[in-house]
Amino acid sequence: MLRTLARVRTVPLRVYAAVTIVGFFLAAAIAPKWLETHDPLAIDLTASLQAPSIAHWLGTDQSGRDLYSRIVEGAGQSLSIGLGATALSLSLALILGVTAGLVGGVVDTVLSRLFDVLFALPTLFLALLFVTVFGTTVLTEIIAVGLGTAPGYARMIRGQVLAVKGAGYVEAAKALGHPYLRIVRRHILPNAMNPLTAMMTLGVGQAIIWASGLAFLGLGVAPPAPEWGALLNAGRNYVIYAWWLEIMPGLAVVVFALSVTVLGRYLGERLEGKS
């Protein structure tokens, strides 16, 4: 019991704050109706563009819809895009990065040059190109952001595999005559994949930011869907005299991204300390 309390005291306050914020948005994504104060799609022109108040905590939009409820409702779509894009990105990066690191030779050279070329292109440019060609849906947005962020992850995973591949315990296993596949399965992959958990948490926030950027440019989920980027896009025409339409969804994106970044860095530090 005392040891558990000692561990709790060593956790920084920012981590508790990040867990609280992420937990709120996860609850909003899973059961938004429990947290909403109004119907997020109900139009009431008599309440159009009202500033934040007791009746409407974050104000209303041009159609009189409650902005707080729309942000809560949009958490599901935004988090789905972030998680889906991150899962796709890390899956592709895992396959290509591990292949390049393990096989080596010509395969490694070709894949490494491909990573470098794609990594040199801005992520938003790759995502814009994909969405422009295949249209604007939730699925294409997930694929676009996933493909755009995959090259950077692939380079990191390749480097991690190469570092573990040359470690002393791997050389010792080879000297003892262990089969290569067994060495890969029991030594290289488990140790090379340690940073993936932290990378995934960092990637979710990054993916939501990229997806919101696409939606802000009009290449995201179509209105009246309350996805955070779509809310930003809809509010930019009213930013001068209805600042809350732009500030509040933007804060949701920034606060969530910062929170998952704090958790990702803390988790990475813990895993690095254990290793």
mmCIF file with all atom_site columns, C-alpha atoms in Angstrom, residues 10-215:
data_model
loop_
_atom_site.group_PDB
_atom_site.id
_atom_site.type_symbol
_atom_site.label_atom_id
_atom_site.label_alt_id
_atom_site.label_comp_id
_atom_site.label_asym_id
_atom_site.label_entity_id
_atom_site.label_seq_id
_atom_site.pdbx_PDB_ins_code
_atom_site.Cartn_x
_atom_site.Cartn_y
_atom_site.Cartn_z
_atom_site.occupancy
_atom_site.B_iso_or_equiv
_atom_site.pdbx_formal_charge
_atom_site.auth_seq_id
_atom_site.auth_comp_id
_atom_site.auth_asym_id
_atom_site.auth_atom_id
_atom_site.pdbx_PDB_model_num
ATOM 1   C CA . THR A 1 10  ? 5.859   10.540  -8.227  1.00 0.00 ? 10  THR A CA 1
ATOM 2   C CA . VAL A 1 11  ? 3.421   10.966  -11.130 1.00 0.00 ? 11  VAL A CA 1
ATOM 3   C CA . PRO A 1 12  ? 3.502   14.623  -12.315 1.00 0.00 ? 12  PRO A CA 1
ATOM 4   C CA . LEU A 1 13  ? 0.362   16.700  -11.946 1.00 0.00 ? 13  LEU A CA 1
ATOM 5   C CA . ARG A 1 14  ? 0.270   17.335  -15.703 1.00 0.00 ? 14  ARG A CA 1
ATOM 6   C CA . VAL A 1 15  ? -0.207  13.607  -16.287 1.00 0.00 ? 15  VAL A CA 1
ATOM 7   C CA . TYR A 1 16  ? -3.296  13.535  -14.041 1.00 0.00 ? 16  TYR A CA 1
ATOM 8   C CA . ALA A 1 17  ? -4.664  16.576  -15.892 1.00 0.00 ? 17  ALA A CA 1
ATOM 9   C CA . ALA A 1 18  ? -3.994  14.904  -19.248 1.00 0.00 ? 18  ALA A CA 1
ATOM 10  C CA . VAL A 1 19  ? -5.692  11.677  -18.132 1.00 0.00 ? 19  VAL A CA 1
ATOM 11  C CA . THR A 1 20  ? -8.744  13.665  -17.002 1.00 0.00 ? 20  THR A CA 1
ATOM 12  C CA . ILE A 1 21  ? -9.025  15.538  -20.298 1.00 0.00 ? 21  ILE A CA 1
ATOM 13  C CA . VAL A 1 22  ? -8.494  12.441  -22.445 1.00 0.00 ? 22  VAL A CA 1
ATOM 14  C CA . GLY A 1 23  ? -10.977 10.541  -20.280 1.00 0.00 ? 23  GLY A CA 1
ATOM 15  C CA . PHE A 1 24  ? -13.606 13.267  -20.808 1.00 0.00 ? 24  PHE A CA 1
ATOM 16  C CA . PHE A 1 25  ? -13.222 13.186  -24.584 1.00 0.00 ? 25  PHE A CA 1
ATOM 17  C CA . LEU A 1 26  ? -13.259 9.384   -24.642 1.00 0.00 ? 26  LEU A CA 1
ATOM 18  C CA . ALA A 1 27  ? -16.493 9.449   -22.654 1.00 0.00 ? 27  ALA A CA 1
ATOM 19  C CA . ALA A 1 28  ? -17.838 12.003  -25.138 1.00 0.00 ? 28  ALA A CA 1
ATOM 20  C CA . ALA A 1 29  ? -16.905 9.722   -28.018 1.00 0.00 ? 29  ALA A CA 1
ATOM 21  C CA . ILE A 1 30  ? -18.471 6.631   -26.432 1.00 0.00 ? 30  ILE A CA 1
ATOM 22  C CA . ALA A 1 31  ? -21.622 8.121   -24.879 1.00 0.00 ? 31  ALA A CA 1
ATOM 23  C CA . PRO A 1 32  ? -22.079 11.732  -26.059 1.00 0.00 ? 32  PRO A CA 1
ATOM 24  C CA . LYS A 1 33  ? -25.730 11.911  -25.007 1.00 0.00 ? 33  LYS A CA 1
ATOM 25  C CA . TRP A 1 34  ? -24.691 11.688  -21.351 1.00 0.00 ? 34  TRP A CA 1
ATOM 26  C CA . LEU A 1 35  ? -22.613 14.861  -21.641 1.00 0.00 ? 35  LEU A CA 1
ATOM 27  C CA . GLU A 1 36  ? -24.632 16.953  -24.085 1.00 0.00 ? 36  GLU A CA 1
ATOM 28  C CA . THR A 1 37  ? -26.894 19.728  -22.807 1.00 0.00 ? 37  THR A CA 1
ATOM 29  C CA . HIS A 1 38  ? -28.828 20.219  -26.091 1.00 0.00 ? 38  HIS A CA 1
ATOM 30  C CA . ASP A 1 39  ? -29.552 18.373  -29.303 1.00 0.00 ? 39  ASP A CA 1
ATOM 31  C CA . PRO A 1 40  ? -26.398 19.045  -31.383 1.00 0.00 ? 40  PRO A CA 1
ATOM 32  C CA . LEU A 1 41  ? -28.359 19.047  -34.656 1.00 0.00 ? 41  LEU A CA 1
ATOM 33  C CA . ALA A 1 42  ? -31.450 20.997  -33.516 1.00 0.00 ? 42  ALA A CA 1
ATOM 34  C CA . ILE A 1 43  ? -31.780 24.319  -35.368 1.00 0.00 ? 43  ILE A CA 1
ATOM 35  C CA . ASP A 1 44  ? -33.135 27.341  -33.491 1.00 0.00 ? 44  ASP A CA 1
ATOM 36  C CA . LEU A 1 45  ? -32.745 30.535  -35.521 1.00 0.00 ? 45  LEU A CA 1
ATOM 37  C CA . THR A 1 46  ? -33.995 32.639  -32.612 1.00 0.00 ? 46  THR A CA 1
ATOM 38  C CA . ALA A 1 47  ? -30.818 31.665  -30.708 1.00 0.00 ? 47  ALA A CA 1
ATOM 39  C CA . SER A 1 48  ? -28.435 32.283  -33.606 1.00 0.00 ? 48  SER A CA 1
ATOM 40  C CA . LEU A 1 49  ? -24.882 33.394  -32.770 1.00 0.00 ? 49  LEU A CA 1
ATOM 41  C CA . GLN A 1 50  ? -25.400 33.780  -29.041 1.00 0.00 ? 50  GLN A CA 1
ATOM 42  C CA . ALA A 1 51  ? -22.265 34.316  -26.971 1.00 0.00 ? 51  ALA A CA 1
ATOM 43  C CA . PRO A 1 52  ? -21.288 31.823  -24.235 1.00 0.00 ? 52  PRO A CA 1
ATOM 44  C CA . SER A 1 53  ? -23.770 31.964  -21.372 1.00 0.00 ? 53  SER A CA 1
ATOM 45  C CA . ILE A 1 54  ? -25.401 29.807  -18.693 1.00 0.00 ? 54  ILE A CA 1
ATOM 46  C CA . ALA A 1 55  ? -27.943 28.560  -21.243 1.00 0.00 ? 55  ALA A CA 1
ATOM 47  C CA . HIS A 1 56  ? -25.286 27.794  -23.863 1.00 0.00 ? 56  HIS A CA 1
ATOM 48  C CA . TRP A 1 57  ? -21.905 27.211  -22.201 1.00 0.00 ? 57  TRP A CA 1
ATOM 49  C CA . LEU A 1 58  ? -19.835 27.745  -25.370 1.00 0.00 ? 58  LEU A CA 1
ATOM 50  C CA . GLY A 1 59  ? -22.363 29.817  -27.317 1.00 0.00 ? 59  GLY A CA 1
ATOM 51  C CA . THR A 1 60  ? -24.353 28.909  -30.423 1.00 0.00 ? 60  THR A CA 1
ATOM 52  C CA . ASP A 1 61  ? -23.582 28.789  -34.133 1.00 0.00 ? 61  ASP A CA 1
ATOM 53  C CA . GLN A 1 62  ? -25.229 30.563  -37.063 1.00 0.00 ? 62  GLN A CA 1
ATOM 54  C CA . SER A 1 63  ? -28.139 28.104  -36.969 1.00 0.00 ? 63  SER A CA 1
ATOM 55  C CA . GLY A 1 64  ? -28.688 28.423  -33.217 1.00 0.00 ? 64  GLY A CA 1
ATOM 56  C CA . ARG A 1 65  ? -27.194 25.009  -32.427 1.00 0.00 ? 65  ARG A CA 1
ATOM 57  C CA . ASP A 1 66  ? -25.446 24.607  -29.076 1.00 0.00 ? 66  ASP A CA 1
ATOM 58  C CA . LEU A 1 67  ? -21.696 24.649  -29.704 1.00 0.00 ? 67  LEU A CA 1
ATOM 59  C CA . TYR A 1 68  ? -20.725 22.701  -26.563 1.00 0.00 ? 68  TYR A CA 1
ATOM 60  C CA . SER A 1 69  ? -23.058 19.859  -27.528 1.00 0.00 ? 69  SER A CA 1
ATOM 61  C CA . ARG A 1 70  ? -21.707 19.870  -31.081 1.00 0.00 ? 70  ARG A CA 1
ATOM 62  C CA . ILE A 1 71  ? -18.110 19.650  -29.838 1.00 0.00 ? 71  ILE A CA 1
ATOM 63  C CA . VAL A 1 72  ? -19.073 16.736  -27.581 1.00 0.00 ? 72  VAL A CA 1
ATOM 64  C CA . GLU A 1 73  ? -20.927 15.033  -30.442 1.00 0.00 ? 73  GLU A CA 1
ATOM 65  C CA . GLY A 1 74  ? -17.981 15.613  -32.787 1.00 0.00 ? 74  GLY A CA 1
ATOM 66  C CA . ALA A 1 75  ? -15.505 13.946  -30.422 1.00 0.00 ? 75  ALA A CA 1
ATOM 67  C CA . GLY A 1 76  ? -16.557 10.529  -31.739 1.00 0.00 ? 76  GLY A CA 1
ATOM 68  C CA . GLN A 1 77  ? -15.765 11.342  -35.370 1.00 0.00 ? 77  GLN A CA 1
ATOM 69  C CA . SER A 1 78  ? -12.579 13.243  -34.575 1.00 0.00 ? 78  SER A CA 1
ATOM 70  C CA . LEU A 1 79  ? -11.197 10.512  -32.327 1.00 0.00 ? 79  LEU A CA 1
ATOM 71  C CA . SER A 1 80  ? -12.233 7.824   -34.826 1.00 0.00 ? 80  SER A CA 1
ATOM 72  C CA . ILE A 1 81  ? -10.279 9.624   -37.542 1.00 0.00 ? 81  ILE A CA 1
ATOM 73  C CA . GLY A 1 82  ? -7.275  10.059  -35.236 1.00 0.00 ? 82  GLY A CA 1
ATOM 74  C CA . LEU A 1 83  ? -7.249  6.446   -34.042 1.00 0.00 ? 83  LEU A CA 1
ATOM 75  C CA . GLY A 1 84  ? -7.965  5.009   -37.489 1.00 0.00 ? 84  GLY A CA 1
ATOM 76  C CA . ALA A 1 85  ? -5.300  7.089   -39.206 1.00 0.00 ? 85  ALA A CA 1
ATOM 77  C CA . THR A 1 86  ? -2.744  6.262   -36.516 1.00 0.00 ? 86  THR A CA 1
ATOM 78  C CA . ALA A 1 87  ? -3.523  2.530   -36.690 1.00 0.00 ? 87  ALA A CA 1
ATOM 79  C CA . LEU A 1 88  ? -3.173  2.551   -40.485 1.00 0.00 ? 88  LEU A CA 1
ATOM 80  C CA . SER A 1 89  ? -0.008  4.627   -40.369 1.00 0.00 ? 89  SER A CA 1
ATOM 81  C CA . LEU A 1 90  ? 1.712   2.451   -37.764 1.00 0.00 ? 90  LEU A CA 1
ATOM 82  C CA . SER A 1 91  ? 0.628   -0.755  -39.520 1.00 0.00 ? 91  SER A CA 1
ATOM 83  C CA . LEU A 1 92  ? 2.195   0.351   -42.802 1.00 0.00 ? 92  LEU A CA 1
ATOM 84  C CA . ALA A 1 93  ? 5.248   1.712   -41.020 1.00 0.00 ? 93  ALA A CA 1
ATOM 85  C CA . LEU A 1 94  ? 5.654   -1.514  -39.060 1.00 0.00 ? 94  LEU A CA 1
ATOM 86  C CA . ILE A 1 95  ? 5.591   -3.684  -42.179 1.00 0.00 ? 95  ILE A CA 1
ATOM 87  C CA . LEU A 1 96  ? 7.933   -1.500  -44.217 1.00 0.00 ? 96  LEU A CA 1
ATOM 88  C CA . GLY A 1 97  ? 10.257  -0.473  -41.375 1.00 0.00 ? 97  GLY A CA 1
ATOM 89  C CA . VAL A 1 98  ? 10.740  -3.988  -40.030 1.00 0.00 ? 98  VAL A CA 1
ATOM 90  C CA . THR A 1 99  ? 11.279  -5.339  -43.572 1.00 0.00 ? 99  THR A CA 1
ATOM 91  C CA . ALA A 1 100 ? 13.914  -2.711  -44.322 1.00 0.00 ? 100 ALA A CA 1
ATOM 92  C CA . GLY A 1 101 ? 15.702  -3.250  -41.024 1.00 0.00 ? 101 GLY A CA 1
ATOM 93  C CA . LEU A 1 102 ? 15.711  -7.042  -41.069 1.00 0.00 ? 102 LEU A CA 1
ATOM 94  C CA . VAL A 1 103 ? 16.313  -7.782  -44.755 1.00 0.00 ? 103 VAL A CA 1
ATOM 95  C CA . GLY A 1 104 ? 18.903  -5.079  -45.378 1.00 0.00 ? 104 GLY A CA 1
ATOM 96  C CA . GLY A 1 105 ? 20.852  -4.855  -48.631 1.00 0.00 ? 105 GLY A CA 1
ATOM 97  C CA . VAL A 1 106 ? 19.075  -3.649  -51.746 1.00 0.00 ? 106 VAL A CA 1
ATOM 98  C CA . VAL A 1 107 ? 15.651  -3.879  -50.087 1.00 0.00 ? 107 VAL A CA 1
ATOM 99  C CA . ASP A 1 108 ? 16.760  -1.607  -47.262 1.00 0.00 ? 108 ASP A CA 1
ATOM 100 C CA . THR A 1 109 ? 18.331  0.858   -49.698 1.00 0.00 ? 109 THR A CA 1
ATOM 101 C CA . VAL A 1 110 ? 15.233  1.079   -51.891 1.00 0.00 ? 110 VAL A CA 1
ATOM 102 C CA . LEU A 1 111 ? 12.818  1.407   -48.968 1.00 0.00 ? 111 LEU A CA 1
ATOM 103 C CA . SER A 1 112 ? 15.049  3.933   -47.209 1.00 0.00 ? 112 SER A CA 1
ATOM 104 C CA . ARG A 1 113 ? 15.163  6.148   -50.303 1.00 0.00 ? 113 ARG A CA 1
ATOM 105 C CA . LEU A 1 114 ? 11.376  5.839   -50.586 1.00 0.00 ? 114 LEU A CA 1
ATOM 106 C CA . PHE A 1 115 ? 11.002  6.879   -46.931 1.00 0.00 ? 115 PHE A CA 1
ATOM 107 C CA . ASP A 1 116 ? 13.278  9.860   -47.510 1.00 0.00 ? 116 ASP A CA 1
ATOM 108 C CA . VAL A 1 117 ? 11.372  11.055  -50.592 1.00 0.00 ? 117 VAL A CA 1
ATOM 109 C CA . LEU A 1 118 ? 7.954   10.738  -48.945 1.00 0.00 ? 118 LEU A CA 1
ATOM 110 C CA . PHE A 1 119 ? 9.198   12.221  -45.666 1.00 0.00 ? 119 PHE A CA 1
ATOM 111 C CA . ALA A 1 120 ? 10.520  15.250  -47.552 1.00 0.00 ? 120 ALA A CA 1
ATOM 112 C CA . LEU A 1 121 ? 6.997   15.997  -48.795 1.00 0.00 ? 121 LEU A CA 1
ATOM 113 C CA . PRO A 1 122 ? 4.740   17.809  -46.312 1.00 0.00 ? 122 PRO A CA 1
ATOM 114 C CA . THR A 1 123 ? 2.212   15.521  -44.642 1.00 0.00 ? 123 THR A CA 1
ATOM 115 C CA . LEU A 1 124 ? -0.620  17.905  -45.436 1.00 0.00 ? 124 LEU A CA 1
ATOM 116 C CA . PHE A 1 125 ? 0.365   17.926  -49.116 1.00 0.00 ? 125 PHE A CA 1
ATOM 117 C CA . LEU A 1 126 ? 0.172   14.122  -49.354 1.00 0.00 ? 126 LEU A CA 1
ATOM 118 C CA . ALA A 1 127 ? -3.156  14.096  -47.544 1.00 0.00 ? 127 ALA A CA 1
ATOM 119 C CA . LEU A 1 128 ? -4.529  16.885  -49.752 1.00 0.00 ? 128 LEU A CA 1
ATOM 120 C CA . LEU A 1 129 ? -3.461  15.012  -52.874 1.00 0.00 ? 129 LEU A CA 1
ATOM 121 C CA . PHE A 1 130 ? -5.203  11.817  -51.777 1.00 0.00 ? 130 PHE A CA 1
ATOM 122 C CA . VAL A 1 131 ? -8.424  13.546  -50.688 1.00 0.00 ? 131 VAL A CA 1
ATOM 123 C CA . THR A 1 132 ? -8.560  15.593  -53.900 1.00 0.00 ? 132 THR A CA 1
ATOM 124 C CA . VAL A 1 133 ? -8.342  12.430  -56.008 1.00 0.00 ? 133 VAL A CA 1
ATOM 125 C CA . PHE A 1 134 ? -10.646 10.135  -54.003 1.00 0.00 ? 134 PHE A CA 1
ATOM 126 C CA . GLY A 1 135 ? -13.141 12.563  -52.482 1.00 0.00 ? 135 GLY A CA 1
ATOM 127 C CA . THR A 1 136 ? -13.996 13.742  -48.972 1.00 0.00 ? 136 THR A CA 1
ATOM 128 C CA . THR A 1 137 ? -15.377 11.063  -46.686 1.00 0.00 ? 137 THR A CA 1
ATOM 129 C CA . VAL A 1 138 ? -14.387 9.858   -43.227 1.00 0.00 ? 138 VAL A CA 1
ATOM 130 C CA . LEU A 1 139 ? -12.675 6.807   -44.770 1.00 0.00 ? 139 LEU A CA 1
ATOM 131 C CA . THR A 1 140 ? -10.655 8.801   -47.289 1.00 0.00 ? 140 THR A CA 1
ATOM 132 C CA . GLU A 1 141 ? -9.675  11.249  -44.551 1.00 0.00 ? 141 GLU A CA 1
ATOM 133 C CA . ILE A 1 142 ? -8.413  8.379   -42.394 1.00 0.00 ? 142 ILE A CA 1
ATOM 134 C CA . ILE A 1 143 ? -6.460  6.884   -45.311 1.00 0.00 ? 143 ILE A CA 1
ATOM 135 C CA . ALA A 1 144 ? -5.083  10.274  -46.369 1.00 0.00 ? 144 ALA A CA 1
ATOM 136 C CA . VAL A 1 145 ? -3.761  11.178  -42.927 1.00 0.00 ? 145 VAL A CA 1
ATOM 137 C CA . GLY A 1 146 ? -2.518  7.612   -42.356 1.00 0.00 ? 146 GLY A CA 1
ATOM 138 C CA . LEU A 1 147 ? -0.538  7.559   -45.598 1.00 0.00 ? 147 LEU A CA 1
ATOM 139 C CA . GLY A 1 148 ? 0.804   11.044  -44.971 1.00 0.00 ? 148 GLY A CA 1
ATOM 140 C CA . THR A 1 149 ? 2.232   10.220  -41.540 1.00 0.00 ? 149 THR A CA 1
ATOM 141 C CA . ALA A 1 150 ? 3.457   6.662   -42.294 1.00 0.00 ? 150 ALA A CA 1
ATOM 142 C CA . PRO A 1 151 ? 6.905   7.562   -43.781 1.00 0.00 ? 151 PRO A CA 1
ATOM 143 C CA . GLY A 1 152 ? 8.125   9.245   -40.594 1.00 0.00 ? 152 GLY A CA 1
ATOM 144 C CA . TYR A 1 153 ? 7.087   6.291   -38.435 1.00 0.00 ? 153 TYR A CA 1
ATOM 145 C CA . ALA A 1 154 ? 8.651   3.832   -40.885 1.00 0.00 ? 154 ALA A CA 1
ATOM 146 C CA . ARG A 1 155 ? 12.020  5.589   -40.612 1.00 0.00 ? 155 ARG A CA 1
ATOM 147 C CA . MET A 1 156 ? 11.862  5.472   -36.823 1.00 0.00 ? 156 MET A CA 1
ATOM 148 C CA . ILE A 1 157 ? 10.939  1.771   -36.731 1.00 0.00 ? 157 ILE A CA 1
ATOM 149 C CA . ARG A 1 158 ? 13.709  0.884   -39.225 1.00 0.00 ? 158 ARG A CA 1
ATOM 150 C CA . GLY A 1 159 ? 16.266  2.686   -37.074 1.00 0.00 ? 159 GLY A CA 1
ATOM 151 C CA . GLN A 1 160 ? 15.009  0.941   -33.947 1.00 0.00 ? 160 GLN A CA 1
ATOM 152 C CA . VAL A 1 161 ? 15.214  -2.491  -35.627 1.00 0.00 ? 161 VAL A CA 1
ATOM 153 C CA . LEU A 1 162 ? 18.771  -1.795  -36.798 1.00 0.00 ? 162 LEU A CA 1
ATOM 154 C CA . ALA A 1 163 ? 19.797  -0.672  -33.312 1.00 0.00 ? 163 ALA A CA 1
ATOM 155 C CA . VAL A 1 164 ? 18.373  -3.796  -31.663 1.00 0.00 ? 164 VAL A CA 1
ATOM 156 C CA . LYS A 1 165 ? 19.697  -6.019  -34.437 1.00 0.00 ? 165 LYS A CA 1
ATOM 157 C CA . GLY A 1 166 ? 23.253  -5.025  -33.547 1.00 0.00 ? 166 GLY A CA 1
ATOM 158 C CA . ALA A 1 167 ? 22.809  -5.328  -29.764 1.00 0.00 ? 167 ALA A CA 1
ATOM 159 C CA . GLY A 1 168 ? 25.039  -7.609  -27.720 1.00 0.00 ? 168 GLY A CA 1
ATOM 160 C CA . TYR A 1 169 ? 22.305  -10.003 -26.608 1.00 0.00 ? 169 TYR A CA 1
ATOM 161 C CA . VAL A 1 170 ? 21.304  -10.584 -30.253 1.00 0.00 ? 170 VAL A CA 1
ATOM 162 C CA . GLU A 1 171 ? 24.920  -11.351 -31.165 1.00 0.00 ? 171 GLU A CA 1
ATOM 163 C CA . ALA A 1 172 ? 25.115  -13.689 -28.183 1.00 0.00 ? 172 ALA A CA 1
ATOM 164 C CA . ALA A 1 173 ? 21.988  -15.529 -29.348 1.00 0.00 ? 173 ALA A CA 1
ATOM 165 C CA . LYS A 1 174 ? 23.532  -15.942 -32.790 1.00 0.00 ? 174 LYS A CA 1
ATOM 166 C CA . ALA A 1 175 ? 26.751  -17.266 -31.262 1.00 0.00 ? 175 ALA A CA 1
ATOM 167 C CA . LEU A 1 176 ? 24.762  -19.842 -29.309 1.00 0.00 ? 176 LEU A CA 1
ATOM 168 C CA . GLY A 1 177 ? 23.298  -21.117 -32.561 1.00 0.00 ? 177 GLY A CA 1
ATOM 169 C CA . HIS A 1 178 ? 19.690  -20.024 -32.071 1.00 0.00 ? 178 HIS A CA 1
ATOM 170 C CA . PRO A 1 179 ? 17.625  -20.080 -35.284 1.00 0.00 ? 179 PRO A CA 1
ATOM 171 C CA . TYR A 1 180 ? 17.315  -16.669 -36.956 1.00 0.00 ? 180 TYR A CA 1
ATOM 172 C CA . LEU A 1 181 ? 13.510  -16.641 -36.886 1.00 0.00 ? 181 LEU A CA 1
ATOM 173 C CA . ARG A 1 182 ? 13.568  -17.396 -33.167 1.00 0.00 ? 182 ARG A CA 1
ATOM 174 C CA . ILE A 1 183 ? 15.999  -14.518 -32.588 1.00 0.00 ? 183 ILE A CA 1
ATOM 175 C CA . VAL A 1 184 ? 13.736  -12.178 -34.542 1.00 0.00 ? 184 VAL A CA 1
ATOM 176 C CA . ARG A 1 185 ? 10.621  -13.334 -32.679 1.00 0.00 ? 185 ARG A CA 1
ATOM 177 C CA . ARG A 1 186 ? 12.038  -13.411 -29.155 1.00 0.00 ? 186 ARG A CA 1
ATOM 178 C CA . HIS A 1 187 ? 14.707  -10.702 -29.162 1.00 0.00 ? 187 HIS A CA 1
ATOM 179 C CA . ILE A 1 188 ? 14.574  -8.241  -32.046 1.00 0.00 ? 188 ILE A CA 1
ATOM 180 C CA . LEU A 1 189 ? 10.857  -7.556  -32.493 1.00 0.00 ? 189 LEU A CA 1
ATOM 181 C CA . PRO A 1 190 ? 9.834   -7.303  -28.793 1.00 0.00 ? 190 PRO A CA 1
ATOM 182 C CA . ASN A 1 191 ? 12.646  -4.861  -28.021 1.00 0.00 ? 191 ASN A CA 1
ATOM 183 C CA . ALA A 1 192 ? 12.266  -2.876  -31.227 1.00 0.00 ? 192 ALA A CA 1
ATOM 184 C CA . MET A 1 193 ? 8.529   -2.437  -30.638 1.00 0.00 ? 193 MET A CA 1
ATOM 185 C CA . ASN A 1 194 ? 8.872   -0.902  -27.162 1.00 0.00 ? 194 ASN A CA 1
ATOM 186 C CA . PRO A 1 195 ? 8.514   2.703   -28.415 1.00 0.00 ? 195 PRO A CA 1
ATOM 187 C CA . LEU A 1 196 ? 5.354   1.895   -30.414 1.00 0.00 ? 196 LEU A CA 1
ATOM 188 C CA . THR A 1 197 ? 2.989   2.444   -27.479 1.00 0.00 ? 197 THR A CA 1
ATOM 189 C CA . ALA A 1 198 ? 4.285   5.941   -26.892 1.00 0.00 ? 198 ALA A CA 1
ATOM 190 C CA . MET A 1 199 ? 4.368   6.619   -30.639 1.00 0.00 ? 199 MET A CA 1
ATOM 191 C CA . MET A 1 200 ? 0.714   5.628   -30.939 1.00 0.00 ? 200 MET A CA 1
ATOM 192 C CA . THR A 1 201 ? -0.451  8.076   -28.280 1.00 0.00 ? 201 THR A CA 1
ATOM 193 C CA . LEU A 1 202 ? 1.580   10.861  -29.862 1.00 0.00 ? 202 LEU A CA 1
ATOM 194 C CA . GLY A 1 203 ? 0.282   9.910   -33.300 1.00 0.00 ? 203 GLY A CA 1
ATOM 195 C CA . VAL A 1 204 ? -3.389  10.182  -32.366 1.00 0.00 ? 204 VAL A CA 1
ATOM 196 C CA . GLY A 1 205 ? -3.086  13.856  -31.442 1.00 0.00 ? 205 GLY A CA 1
ATOM 197 C CA . GLN A 1 206 ? -1.017  14.568  -34.529 1.00 0.00 ? 206 GLN A CA 1
ATOM 198 C CA . ALA A 1 207 ? -3.531  12.786  -36.780 1.00 0.00 ? 207 ALA A CA 1
ATOM 199 C CA . ILE A 1 208 ? -6.440  14.791  -35.342 1.00 0.00 ? 208 ILE A CA 1
ATOM 200 C CA . ILE A 1 209 ? -4.568  18.023  -36.036 1.00 0.00 ? 209 ILE A CA 1
ATOM 201 C CA . TRP A 1 210 ? -3.903  17.008  -39.663 1.00 0.00 ? 210 TRP A CA 1
ATOM 202 C CA . ALA A 1 211 ? -7.510  15.878  -40.133 1.00 0.00 ? 211 ALA A CA 1
ATOM 203 C CA . SER A 1 212 ? -8.760  19.168  -38.681 1.00 0.00 ? 212 SER A CA 1
ATOM 204 C CA . GLY A 1 213 ? -6.477  21.006  -41.084 1.00 0.00 ? 213 GLY A CA 1
ATOM 205 C CA . LEU A 1 214 ? -8.016  19.160  -44.026 1.00 0.00 ? 214 LEU A CA 1
ATOM 206 C CA . ALA A 1 215 ? -11.539 19.921  -42.802 1.00 0.00 ? 215 ALA A CA 1
#
